[in-house]
Short mmCIF file of C-alpha atoms in Angstrom, two decimals:
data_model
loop_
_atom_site.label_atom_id
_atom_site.label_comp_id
_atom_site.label_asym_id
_atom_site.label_seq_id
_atom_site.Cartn_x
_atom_site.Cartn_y
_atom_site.Cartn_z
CA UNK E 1 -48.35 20.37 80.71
CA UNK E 2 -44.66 19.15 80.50
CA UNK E 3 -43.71 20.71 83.42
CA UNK E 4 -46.61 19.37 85.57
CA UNK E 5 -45.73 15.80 84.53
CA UNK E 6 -41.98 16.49 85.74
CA UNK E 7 -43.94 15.44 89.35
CA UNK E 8 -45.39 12.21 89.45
CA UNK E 9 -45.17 11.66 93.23
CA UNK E 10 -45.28 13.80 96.43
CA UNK E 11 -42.99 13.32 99.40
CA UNK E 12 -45.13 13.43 102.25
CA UNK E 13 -42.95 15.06 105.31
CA UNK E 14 -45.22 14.12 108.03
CA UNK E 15 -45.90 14.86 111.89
CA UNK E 16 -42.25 14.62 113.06
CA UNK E 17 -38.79 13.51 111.69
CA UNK E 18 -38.30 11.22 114.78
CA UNK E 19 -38.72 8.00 114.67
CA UNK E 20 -39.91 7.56 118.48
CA UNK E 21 -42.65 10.30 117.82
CA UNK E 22 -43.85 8.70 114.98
CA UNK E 23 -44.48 5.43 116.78
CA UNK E 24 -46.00 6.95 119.77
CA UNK E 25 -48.38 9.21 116.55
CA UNK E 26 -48.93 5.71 115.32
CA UNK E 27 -50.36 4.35 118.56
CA UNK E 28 -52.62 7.73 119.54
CA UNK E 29 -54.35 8.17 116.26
CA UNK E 30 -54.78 4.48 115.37
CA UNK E 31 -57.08 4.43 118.61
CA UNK E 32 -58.19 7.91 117.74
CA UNK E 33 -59.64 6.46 114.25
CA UNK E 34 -60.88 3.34 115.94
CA UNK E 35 -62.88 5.42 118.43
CA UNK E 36 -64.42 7.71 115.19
CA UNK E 37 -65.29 4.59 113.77
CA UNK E 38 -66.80 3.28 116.71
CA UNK E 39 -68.61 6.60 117.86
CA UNK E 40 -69.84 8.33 114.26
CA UNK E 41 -71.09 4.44 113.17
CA UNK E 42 -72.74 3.60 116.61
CA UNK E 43 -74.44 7.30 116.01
CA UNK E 44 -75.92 6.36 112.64
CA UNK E 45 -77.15 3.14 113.08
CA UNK E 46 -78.40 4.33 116.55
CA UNK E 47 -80.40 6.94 114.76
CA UNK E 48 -81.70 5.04 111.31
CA UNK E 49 -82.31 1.72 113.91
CA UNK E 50 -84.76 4.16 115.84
CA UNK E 51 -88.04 6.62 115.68
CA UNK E 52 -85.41 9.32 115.68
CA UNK E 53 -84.79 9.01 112.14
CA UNK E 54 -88.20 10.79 111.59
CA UNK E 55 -86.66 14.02 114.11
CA UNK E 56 -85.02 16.70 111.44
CA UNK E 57 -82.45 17.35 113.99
CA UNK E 58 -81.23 13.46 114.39
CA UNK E 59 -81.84 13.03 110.62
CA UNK E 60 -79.07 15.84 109.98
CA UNK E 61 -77.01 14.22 113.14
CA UNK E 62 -77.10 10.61 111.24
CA UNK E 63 -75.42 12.90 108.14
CA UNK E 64 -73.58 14.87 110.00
CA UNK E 65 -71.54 11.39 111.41
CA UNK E 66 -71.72 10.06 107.92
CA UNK E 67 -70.08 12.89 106.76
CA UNK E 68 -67.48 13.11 109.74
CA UNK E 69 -66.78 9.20 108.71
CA UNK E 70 -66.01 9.88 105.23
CA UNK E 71 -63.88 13.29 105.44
CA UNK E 72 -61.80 11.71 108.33
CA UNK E 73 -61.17 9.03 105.97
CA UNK E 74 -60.11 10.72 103.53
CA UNK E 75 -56.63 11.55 105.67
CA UNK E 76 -56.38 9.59 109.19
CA UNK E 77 -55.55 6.19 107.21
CA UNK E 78 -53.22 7.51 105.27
CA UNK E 79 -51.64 9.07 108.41
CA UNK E 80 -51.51 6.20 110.20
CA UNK E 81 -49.65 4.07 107.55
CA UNK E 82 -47.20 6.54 106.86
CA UNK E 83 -46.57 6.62 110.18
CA UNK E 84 -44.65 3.63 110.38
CA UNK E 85 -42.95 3.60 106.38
CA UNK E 86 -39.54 5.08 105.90
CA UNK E 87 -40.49 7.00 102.77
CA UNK E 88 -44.08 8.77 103.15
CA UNK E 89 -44.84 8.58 98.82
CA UNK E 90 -48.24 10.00 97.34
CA UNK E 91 -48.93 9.47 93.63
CA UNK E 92 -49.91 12.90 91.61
CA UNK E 93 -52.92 11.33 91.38
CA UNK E 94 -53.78 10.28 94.83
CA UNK E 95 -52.64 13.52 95.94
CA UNK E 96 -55.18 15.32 93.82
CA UNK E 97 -57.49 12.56 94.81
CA UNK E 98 -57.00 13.57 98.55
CA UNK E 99 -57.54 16.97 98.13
CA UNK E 100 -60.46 16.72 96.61
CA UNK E 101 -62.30 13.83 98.40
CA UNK E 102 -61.28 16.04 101.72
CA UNK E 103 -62.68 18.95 100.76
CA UNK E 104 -66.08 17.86 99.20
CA UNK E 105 -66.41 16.03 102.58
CA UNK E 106 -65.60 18.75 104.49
CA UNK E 107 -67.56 21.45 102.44
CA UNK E 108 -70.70 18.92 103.03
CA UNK E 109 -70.14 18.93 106.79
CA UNK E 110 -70.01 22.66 107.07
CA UNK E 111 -73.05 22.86 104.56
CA UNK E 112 -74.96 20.49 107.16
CA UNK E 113 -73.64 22.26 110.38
CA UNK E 114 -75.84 25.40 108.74
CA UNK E 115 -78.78 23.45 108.25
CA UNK E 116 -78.80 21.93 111.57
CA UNK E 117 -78.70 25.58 112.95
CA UNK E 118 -81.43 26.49 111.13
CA UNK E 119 -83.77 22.94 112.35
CA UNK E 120 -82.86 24.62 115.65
CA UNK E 121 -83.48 28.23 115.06
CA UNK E 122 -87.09 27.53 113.34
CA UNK E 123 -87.61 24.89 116.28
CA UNK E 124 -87.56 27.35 118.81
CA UNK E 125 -87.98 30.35 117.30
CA UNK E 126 -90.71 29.59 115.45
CA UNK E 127 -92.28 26.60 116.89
CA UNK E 128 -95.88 25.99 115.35
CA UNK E 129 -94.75 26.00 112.11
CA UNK E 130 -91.60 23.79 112.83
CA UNK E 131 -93.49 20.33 111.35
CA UNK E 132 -94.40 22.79 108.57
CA UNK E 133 -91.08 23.85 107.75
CA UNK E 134 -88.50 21.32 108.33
CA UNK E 135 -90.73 18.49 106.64
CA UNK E 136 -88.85 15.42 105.17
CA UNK E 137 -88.96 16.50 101.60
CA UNK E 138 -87.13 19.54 102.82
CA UNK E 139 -84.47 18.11 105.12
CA UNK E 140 -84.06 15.70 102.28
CA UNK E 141 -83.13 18.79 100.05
CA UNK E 142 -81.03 20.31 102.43
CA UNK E 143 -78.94 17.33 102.49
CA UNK E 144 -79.05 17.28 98.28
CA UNK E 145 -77.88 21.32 98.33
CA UNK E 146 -75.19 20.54 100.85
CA UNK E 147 -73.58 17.55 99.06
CA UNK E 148 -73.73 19.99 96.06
CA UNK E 149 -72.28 23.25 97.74
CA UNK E 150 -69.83 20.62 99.11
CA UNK E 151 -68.77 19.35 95.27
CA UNK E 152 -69.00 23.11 94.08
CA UNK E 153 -66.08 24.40 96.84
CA UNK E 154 -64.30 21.27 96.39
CA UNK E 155 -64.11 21.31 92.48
CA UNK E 156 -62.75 24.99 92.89
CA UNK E 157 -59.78 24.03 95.00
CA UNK E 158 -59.39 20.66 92.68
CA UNK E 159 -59.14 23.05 89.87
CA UNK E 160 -56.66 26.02 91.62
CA UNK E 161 -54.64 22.79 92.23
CA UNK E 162 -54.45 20.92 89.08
CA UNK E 163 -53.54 23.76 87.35
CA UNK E 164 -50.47 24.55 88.43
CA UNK E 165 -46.57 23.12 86.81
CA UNK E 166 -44.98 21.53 89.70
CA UNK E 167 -41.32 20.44 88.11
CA UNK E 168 -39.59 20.38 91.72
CA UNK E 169 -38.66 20.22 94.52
CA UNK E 170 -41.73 17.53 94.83
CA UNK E 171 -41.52 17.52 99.01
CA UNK E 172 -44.93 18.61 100.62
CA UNK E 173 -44.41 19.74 104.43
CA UNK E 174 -47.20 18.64 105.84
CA UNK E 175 -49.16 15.02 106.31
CA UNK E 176 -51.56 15.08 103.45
CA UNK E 177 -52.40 17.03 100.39
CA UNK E 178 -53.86 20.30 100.53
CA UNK E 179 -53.86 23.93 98.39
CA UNK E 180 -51.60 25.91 100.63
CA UNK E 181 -48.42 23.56 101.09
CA UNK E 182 -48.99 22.88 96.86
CA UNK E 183 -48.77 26.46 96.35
CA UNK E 184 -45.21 26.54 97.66
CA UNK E 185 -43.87 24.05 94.76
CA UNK E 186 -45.54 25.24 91.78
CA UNK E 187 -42.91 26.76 89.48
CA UNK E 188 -44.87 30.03 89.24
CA UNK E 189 -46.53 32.67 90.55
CA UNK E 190 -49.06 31.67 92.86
CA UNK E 191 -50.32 35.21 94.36
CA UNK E 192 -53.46 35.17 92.41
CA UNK E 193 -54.29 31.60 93.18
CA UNK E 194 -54.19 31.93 96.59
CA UNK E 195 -56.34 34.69 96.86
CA UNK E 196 -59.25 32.67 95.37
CA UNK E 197 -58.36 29.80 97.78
CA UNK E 198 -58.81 32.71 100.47
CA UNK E 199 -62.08 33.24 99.01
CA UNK E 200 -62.98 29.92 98.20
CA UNK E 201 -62.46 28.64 101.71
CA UNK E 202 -61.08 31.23 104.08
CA UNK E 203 -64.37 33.71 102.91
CA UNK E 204 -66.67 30.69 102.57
CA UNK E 205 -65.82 29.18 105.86
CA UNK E 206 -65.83 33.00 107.66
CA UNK E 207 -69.40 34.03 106.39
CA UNK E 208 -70.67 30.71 107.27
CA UNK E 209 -69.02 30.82 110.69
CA UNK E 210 -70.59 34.15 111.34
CA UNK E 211 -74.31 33.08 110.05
CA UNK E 212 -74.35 30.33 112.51
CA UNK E 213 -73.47 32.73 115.70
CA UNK E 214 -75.99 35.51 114.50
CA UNK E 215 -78.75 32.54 114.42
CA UNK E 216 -77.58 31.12 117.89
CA UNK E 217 -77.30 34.32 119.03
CA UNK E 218 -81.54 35.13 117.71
CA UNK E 219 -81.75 31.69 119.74
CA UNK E 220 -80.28 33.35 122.65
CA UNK E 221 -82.73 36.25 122.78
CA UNK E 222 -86.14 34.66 121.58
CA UNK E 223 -85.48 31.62 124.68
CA UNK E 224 -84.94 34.49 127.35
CA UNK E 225 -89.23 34.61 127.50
CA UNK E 226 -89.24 31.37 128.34
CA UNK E 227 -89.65 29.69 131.49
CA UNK E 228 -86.98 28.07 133.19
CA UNK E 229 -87.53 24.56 132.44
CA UNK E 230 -88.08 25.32 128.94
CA UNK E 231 -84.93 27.91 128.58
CA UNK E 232 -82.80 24.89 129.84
CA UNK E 233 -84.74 22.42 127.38
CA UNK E 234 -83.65 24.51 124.19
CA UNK E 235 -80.03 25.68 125.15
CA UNK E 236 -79.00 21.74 125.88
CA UNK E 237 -79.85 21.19 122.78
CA UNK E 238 -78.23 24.23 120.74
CA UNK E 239 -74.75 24.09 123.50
CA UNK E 240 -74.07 20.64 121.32
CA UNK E 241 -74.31 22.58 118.37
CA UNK E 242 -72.42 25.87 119.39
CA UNK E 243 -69.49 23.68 120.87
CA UNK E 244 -69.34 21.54 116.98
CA UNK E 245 -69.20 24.39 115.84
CA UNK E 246 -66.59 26.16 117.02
CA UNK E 247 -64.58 23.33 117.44
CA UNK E 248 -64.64 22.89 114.04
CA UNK E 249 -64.33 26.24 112.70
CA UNK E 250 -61.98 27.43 114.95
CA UNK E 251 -58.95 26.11 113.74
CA UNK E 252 -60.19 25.82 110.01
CA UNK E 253 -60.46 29.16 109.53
CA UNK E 254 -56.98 30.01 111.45
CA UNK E 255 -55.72 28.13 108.31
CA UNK E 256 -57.94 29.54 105.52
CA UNK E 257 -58.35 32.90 106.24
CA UNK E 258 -54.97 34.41 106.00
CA UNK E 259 -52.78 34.94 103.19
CA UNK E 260 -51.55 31.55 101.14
CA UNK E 261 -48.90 30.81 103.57
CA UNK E 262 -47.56 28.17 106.20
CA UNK E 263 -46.81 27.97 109.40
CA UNK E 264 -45.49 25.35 111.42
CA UNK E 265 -49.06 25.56 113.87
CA UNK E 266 -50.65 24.20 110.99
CA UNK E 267 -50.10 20.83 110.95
CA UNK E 268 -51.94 20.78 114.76
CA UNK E 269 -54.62 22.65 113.86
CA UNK E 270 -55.38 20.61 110.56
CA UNK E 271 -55.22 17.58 113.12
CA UNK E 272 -57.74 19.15 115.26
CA UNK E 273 -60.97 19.13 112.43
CA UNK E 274 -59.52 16.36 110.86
CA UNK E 275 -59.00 14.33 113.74
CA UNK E 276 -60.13 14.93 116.89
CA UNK E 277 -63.54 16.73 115.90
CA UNK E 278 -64.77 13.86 113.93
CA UNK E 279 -64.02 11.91 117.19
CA UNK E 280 -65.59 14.27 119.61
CA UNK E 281 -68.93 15.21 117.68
CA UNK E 282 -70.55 11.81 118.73
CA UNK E 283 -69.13 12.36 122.73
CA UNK E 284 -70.84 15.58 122.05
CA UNK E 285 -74.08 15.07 120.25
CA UNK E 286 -75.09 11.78 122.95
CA UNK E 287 -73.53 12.75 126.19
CA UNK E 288 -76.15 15.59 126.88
CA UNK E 289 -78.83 13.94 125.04
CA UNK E 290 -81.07 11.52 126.76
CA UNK E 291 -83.16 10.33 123.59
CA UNK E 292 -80.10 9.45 121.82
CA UNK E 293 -78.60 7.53 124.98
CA UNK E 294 -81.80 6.21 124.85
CA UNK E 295 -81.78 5.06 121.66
CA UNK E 296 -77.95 3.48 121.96
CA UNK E 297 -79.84 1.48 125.14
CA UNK E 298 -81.92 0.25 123.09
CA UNK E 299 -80.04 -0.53 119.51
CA UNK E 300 -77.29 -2.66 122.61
CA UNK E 301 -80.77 -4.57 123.91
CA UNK E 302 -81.32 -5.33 120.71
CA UNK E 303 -77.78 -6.24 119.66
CA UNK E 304 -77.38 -8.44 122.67
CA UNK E 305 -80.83 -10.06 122.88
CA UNK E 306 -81.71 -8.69 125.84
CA UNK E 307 -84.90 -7.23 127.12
CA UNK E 308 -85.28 -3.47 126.61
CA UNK E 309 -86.61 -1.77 130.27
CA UNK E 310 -87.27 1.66 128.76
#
């Protein structure tokens, strides 16, 4: 415990060393978290304002934003502030805070990402007992097991983390707290602990990854009987979800699923599902989708006390 306590602050080493990069950083991703503000909130209130709140597949979107919201949070304001300070300081504290705020959120996103596959695999798959199966007591579970599997993976990382002696050097090379750049300061072995953060995220992220293609790819098959009109109907619908999806996964499990080890692509990737797929989900989820366009219409009518033509 002595040696843990050597370390009461992290040295955060950021994006870049230069000072001119770190200003232009400053400008891009304050508008970046403006816009994932803007978008996931607009989303949400578009949704709960509307008839679509009583739609599984929007009631899982509204979460889904929530969710995006919250785990971006977690890291982009930090970012941003550091940014622009000379010395880029996180408490021992905060830094265990971080990790483990970012990874419940994150764990509850990917937990909802499944369950949205699934409202879209028994909707057209199985279509006459959709009302049957995704009823609201249900989705409202769903929701309840994913914030739990999302506290379960995240308490297992907060744990790997906490218990390691970290008595120097105290600089983290990256821009916010996470297992695999702690590993490289603890004062000890770490080859055991990072094969349970391979199998606490890298394996957890992998299987989940390949559920969700095996279920897009039943989707696939069972809509190739349908007519034309109707094949174009369901795979709008599930090409929002595919393209989340790997978006998101992608990059995380570039990171997760090798070895404990760094590399200097990290720091982009991590950027990419912390960043720019929280701000791209709601581009994603209401450019294709005429209901919720529909329903942003109407929550702006509304907003601006005009009269609503649809």
């Amino acid at each position: 415990m002595e040696n843990r306590n050597n370390i009461t602050e992290f040295i955060l080493l950021g994006l870049s060393q230069k000072k001119e990069i770190e200003v232009l950083c400053f400008l891009l991703f304050l508008l970046c978290y403006i816009a994932i503000l803007i978008g996931n909130l607009l989303v949400m209130i578009s949704i709960t304002c509307s008839h679509l709140i009583n739609h599984s597949m929007y009631f899982f979107l509204s979460f889904l934003s929530l969710a995006d919201l919250c785990y971006t949070s977690t890291v982009t304001p930090k970012l941003i502030i550091d940014l622009l300070a000379e010395k880029k300081v996180i408490s021992y504290n905060g830094c265990m805070t971080q990790l483990f705020t970012m990874h419940f959120f994150g764990g509850i996103e990917v937990f909802i990402l499944t369950g949205m596959a699934y409202d879209r695999y028994v909707a057209i798959c199985k279509p006459l007992h959709y009302t049957l199966i995704m009823s609201r007591w249900k989705c409202d579970a769903m929701i309840a097991a994913s914030c739990f599997g999302g506290f379960l993976h995240s308490f297992g990382q907060f744990l790997l983390a906490i218990v390691l002696p970290y008595c120097g050097p105290n600089e983290i090379d990256h821009f916010f707290c996470d297992v695999y750049p702690l590993l490289k300061l603890a004062c000890t072995d770490t080859s055991r602990i990072g094969l349970l953060v391979v199998a606490n995220s890298g394996l957890m992220g992998l299987v989940t990854f390949v559920v969700l293609l095996v279920s897009y790819a039943v989707i696939l098959y069972t809509v190739r009987s349908y007519s034309a009109e109707n094949r174009h109907k369901a795979l709008s619908t599930c090409s929002s979800h595919i393209t989340v999806v790997v978006l998101f996964f992608a990059p995380l499990l570039f990171i997760y699923i090798r070895p404990a080890t760094t590399l200097p692509e990290d720091k982009v990737f991590a950027l990419f599902y912390t960043v720019i797929v929280p701000m791209l989900n709601p581009l994603i989820y209401t450019l294709r989708n005429m209901e919720m366009k529909n329903a942003i219409r109407r929550l702006g009518s509304h907003v601006t006390g005009s009269k609503d033509i649809n």
